[in-house]
Short mmCIF file of C-alpha atoms in Angstrom, two decimals:
data_model
loop_
_atom_site.label_atom_id
_atom_site.label_comp_id
_atom_site.label_asym_id
_atom_site.label_seq_id
_atom_site.Cartn_x
_atom_site.Cartn_y
_atom_site.Cartn_z
CA MET A 1 -8.70 2.74 -34.54
CA ASN A 2 -5.71 1.82 -36.61
CA ASP A 3 -7.31 2.19 -40.04
CA ARG A 4 -6.95 5.95 -40.68
CA ASP A 5 -8.49 5.71 -44.16
CA LEU A 6 -11.69 4.11 -42.80
CA GLN A 7 -11.76 6.66 -39.99
CA GLN A 8 -11.51 9.58 -42.42
CA LYS A 9 -14.19 8.09 -44.66
CA ARG A 10 -16.50 7.79 -41.64
CA TYR A 11 -15.93 11.46 -40.77
CA LEU A 12 -16.61 12.56 -44.34
CA ALA A 13 -19.74 10.40 -44.47
CA ALA A 14 -20.96 11.92 -41.20
CA GLY A 15 -20.33 15.41 -42.56
CA ILE A 16 -22.34 14.64 -45.69
CA ASP A 17 -25.19 13.19 -43.62
CA ILE A 18 -25.23 16.25 -41.34
CA ALA A 19 -25.27 18.56 -44.38
CA LEU A 20 -28.16 16.55 -45.84
CA LEU A 21 -30.09 16.80 -42.57
CA LEU A 22 -29.51 20.55 -42.44
CA GLY A 23 -30.67 20.76 -46.05
CA ILE A 24 -33.90 18.95 -45.16
CA VAL A 25 -34.55 21.29 -42.23
CA ILE A 26 -33.78 24.39 -44.29
CA LEU A 27 -35.96 23.20 -47.19
CA PHE A 28 -38.99 22.68 -44.95
CA PHE A 29 -38.33 26.00 -43.17
CA VAL A 30 -38.13 27.92 -46.45
CA VAL A 31 -41.24 26.24 -47.92
CA ALA A 32 -43.20 26.83 -44.70
CA SER A 33 -42.11 30.46 -44.55
CA ILE A 34 -42.90 31.17 -48.20
CA LEU A 35 -46.32 29.50 -48.12
CA GLY A 36 -47.21 31.05 -44.76
CA PHE A 37 -46.23 34.49 -46.04
CA ALA A 38 -48.07 34.01 -49.35
CA PHE A 39 -51.29 32.88 -47.69
CA SER A 40 -51.15 35.61 -45.05
CA ARG A 41 -50.68 38.27 -47.74
CA ALA A 42 -53.45 36.85 -49.91
CA GLY A 43 -56.04 36.09 -47.24
CA GLY A 44 -55.17 38.27 -44.29
CA THR A 45 -56.10 36.16 -41.27
CA SER A 46 -56.98 33.01 -43.14
CA LEU A 47 -56.75 29.86 -41.02
CA ILE A 48 -55.05 28.16 -43.93
CA GLY A 49 -52.34 30.82 -43.92
CA VAL A 50 -51.88 30.54 -40.17
CA TYR A 51 -51.73 26.76 -39.92
CA LEU A 52 -50.22 25.72 -43.25
CA SER A 53 -46.73 26.78 -42.19
CA LYS A 54 -47.19 25.04 -38.82
CA VAL A 55 -48.21 21.80 -40.55
CA ILE A 56 -45.20 22.04 -42.86
CA PHE A 57 -42.90 22.65 -39.87
CA PHE A 58 -44.42 19.56 -38.23
CA LEU A 59 -43.88 17.44 -41.36
CA GLY A 60 -40.31 18.72 -41.60
CA ALA A 61 -39.68 17.75 -37.98
CA LEU A 62 -41.01 14.23 -38.63
CA VAL A 63 -38.92 13.83 -41.78
CA SER A 64 -35.76 15.04 -40.02
CA LEU A 65 -36.34 12.70 -37.06
CA GLY A 66 -37.01 9.82 -39.45
CA TYR A 67 -33.80 10.61 -41.34
CA VAL A 68 -31.71 10.77 -38.17
CA LEU A 69 -33.02 7.42 -36.92
CA GLY A 70 -33.19 5.57 -40.23
CA ARG A 71 -30.37 7.12 -42.24
CA ASP A 72 -28.29 3.95 -42.18
CA VAL A 73 -30.94 2.00 -44.11
CA VAL A 74 -31.81 4.67 -46.68
CA ALA A 75 -29.65 3.12 -49.39
CA GLY A 76 -29.32 -0.52 -48.32
CA SER A 77 -27.43 -0.52 -44.99
CA ARG A 78 -25.87 2.79 -45.95
CA SER A 79 -26.62 6.41 -45.36
CA ILE A 80 -26.18 8.78 -48.28
CA GLY A 81 -22.85 9.87 -46.79
CA LYS A 82 -21.66 6.29 -46.35
CA GLN A 83 -22.72 5.49 -49.89
CA THR A 84 -20.53 8.32 -51.24
CA GLN A 85 -17.59 7.01 -49.18
CA ASN A 86 -18.18 3.37 -50.13
CA LEU A 87 -18.96 2.30 -46.55
CA LYS A 88 -21.82 0.33 -45.05
CA VAL A 89 -23.16 -0.63 -41.64
CA VAL A 90 -23.48 -4.33 -40.83
CA THR A 91 -24.29 -6.38 -37.76
CA LEU A 92 -21.40 -7.94 -35.84
CA ALA A 93 -22.13 -11.14 -37.79
CA GLY A 94 -21.76 -9.23 -41.08
CA ALA A 95 -25.45 -9.17 -42.05
CA PRO A 96 -27.23 -6.04 -43.34
CA ILE A 97 -28.96 -3.95 -40.69
CA GLY A 98 -32.63 -3.00 -40.49
CA PHE A 99 -34.43 0.09 -39.22
CA THR A 100 -34.32 -1.14 -35.61
CA GLU A 101 -30.52 -1.36 -35.59
CA SER A 102 -30.24 1.99 -37.36
CA ALA A 103 -32.56 3.61 -34.80
CA ARG A 104 -30.60 2.14 -31.89
CA ARG A 105 -27.33 3.16 -33.47
CA ASN A 106 -28.45 6.76 -34.02
CA ALA A 107 -30.77 7.32 -31.04
CA ILE A 108 -28.17 9.41 -29.24
CA PHE A 109 -28.29 11.92 -32.11
CA ALA A 110 -32.10 12.00 -32.23
CA ILE A 111 -32.64 13.95 -29.02
CA GLY A 112 -32.63 17.34 -30.74
CA SER A 113 -34.87 16.09 -33.56
CA ALA A 114 -37.30 14.51 -31.08
CA LEU A 115 -37.60 17.83 -29.23
CA HIS A 116 -38.17 19.53 -32.60
CA VAL A 117 -41.09 17.13 -33.22
CA ILE A 118 -42.53 17.94 -29.78
CA SER A 119 -42.18 21.65 -30.46
CA ALA A 120 -43.81 21.38 -33.89
CA THR A 121 -46.63 19.24 -32.47
CA LEU A 122 -47.33 21.77 -29.73
CA GLY A 123 -47.19 24.52 -32.33
CA LEU A 124 -50.28 23.00 -33.93
CA VAL A 125 -52.34 23.65 -30.79
CA PRO A 126 -53.95 27.12 -30.98
CA CYS A 127 -52.56 29.58 -28.38
CA LEU A 128 -51.19 26.81 -26.17
CA GLY A 129 -48.41 25.95 -28.61
CA ALA A 130 -46.61 29.30 -28.42
CA VAL A 131 -46.79 29.47 -24.62
CA VAL A 132 -45.61 25.90 -24.05
CA ASN A 133 -42.82 26.23 -26.62
CA CYS A 134 -41.60 29.37 -24.88
CA LEU A 135 -41.58 27.61 -21.51
CA LEU A 136 -39.79 24.59 -22.96
CA MET A 137 -37.07 26.63 -24.72
CA PRO A 138 -34.42 25.70 -22.10
CA LEU A 139 -35.22 22.03 -22.73
CA TYR A 140 -34.75 22.49 -26.49
CA ILE A 141 -31.43 24.23 -25.93
CA LEU A 142 -30.38 21.40 -23.61
CA GLY A 143 -31.38 18.86 -26.26
CA ALA A 144 -29.24 20.63 -28.86
CA LEU A 145 -26.29 20.73 -26.46
CA ILE A 146 -26.73 17.03 -25.65
CA SER A 147 -26.76 16.19 -29.37
CA LEU A 148 -23.61 18.26 -29.91
CA GLY A 149 -21.89 16.63 -26.93
CA ALA A 150 -22.95 13.19 -28.15
CA GLY A 151 -21.42 13.93 -31.55
CA VAL A 152 -18.10 14.92 -30.00
CA TYR A 153 -18.15 11.84 -27.75
CA GLU A 154 -18.91 9.54 -30.68
CA ILE A 155 -16.07 11.03 -32.74
CA LEU A 156 -13.70 10.39 -29.86
CA GLN A 157 -14.95 6.81 -29.61
CA ILE A 158 -14.26 6.18 -33.30
CA THR A 159 -10.75 7.54 -32.83
CA GLN A 160 -9.91 5.88 -29.52
CA GLN A 161 -11.53 2.45 -29.71
CA PRO A 162 -9.29 -0.23 -31.25
CA ASP A 163 -12.14 -1.49 -33.44
CA GLY A 164 -13.49 2.02 -34.18
CA ALA A 165 -16.87 1.16 -32.65
CA ARG A 166 -18.71 4.13 -31.23
CA TYR A 167 -21.30 3.93 -28.43
CA GLY A 168 -24.15 3.68 -30.96
CA ASP A 169 -22.45 0.73 -32.65
CA LYS A 170 -22.11 -1.06 -29.33
CA MET A 171 -25.78 -0.40 -28.45
CA ALA A 172 -26.98 -1.73 -31.80
CA GLY A 173 -24.43 -4.52 -32.27
CA THR A 174 -23.16 -3.00 -35.52
CA ARG A 175 -19.94 -1.93 -37.17
CA VAL A 176 -18.96 0.16 -40.17
CA VAL A 177 -17.02 -1.59 -42.93
CA ARG A 178 -15.95 -0.90 -46.49
CA ALA A 179 -18.66 -1.80 -48.97
#
């Protein structure tokens, strides 16, 4: 990509979006932990105390997956990071994108979040959840490594492709432009 300024803005926007995603995950983790601890201290073995944190973990997993897939339409064809950098995602024809294009564009990054949803869903099943999650731990680690590898690959694509289009852009028929 010849436009270094656009390239740098894309990297900064991605960093902001990753920080926001981590913030969402941490927020749900902290709320789940505090409420789970509070209910367990107050009620001993209360079912509410046991399952409230699991339900909050599940909701956090859904929100994080939704953000990963739909982040490019959060603020009108822009993620929060792109909005701060004055960038937007458009179709190849220049039209605004919808959720479908955003999901296609970001699907490669959603593997780890999708496995988090599976883990949180299984965690809601009494007894079975902990056993299955333990057995699937190598799959979750693999998902995280795939997401990390995909991120590195996509950064290289932005840098090396003449038009700056990454794999996700090609899959969705999109491009990132100045707003």
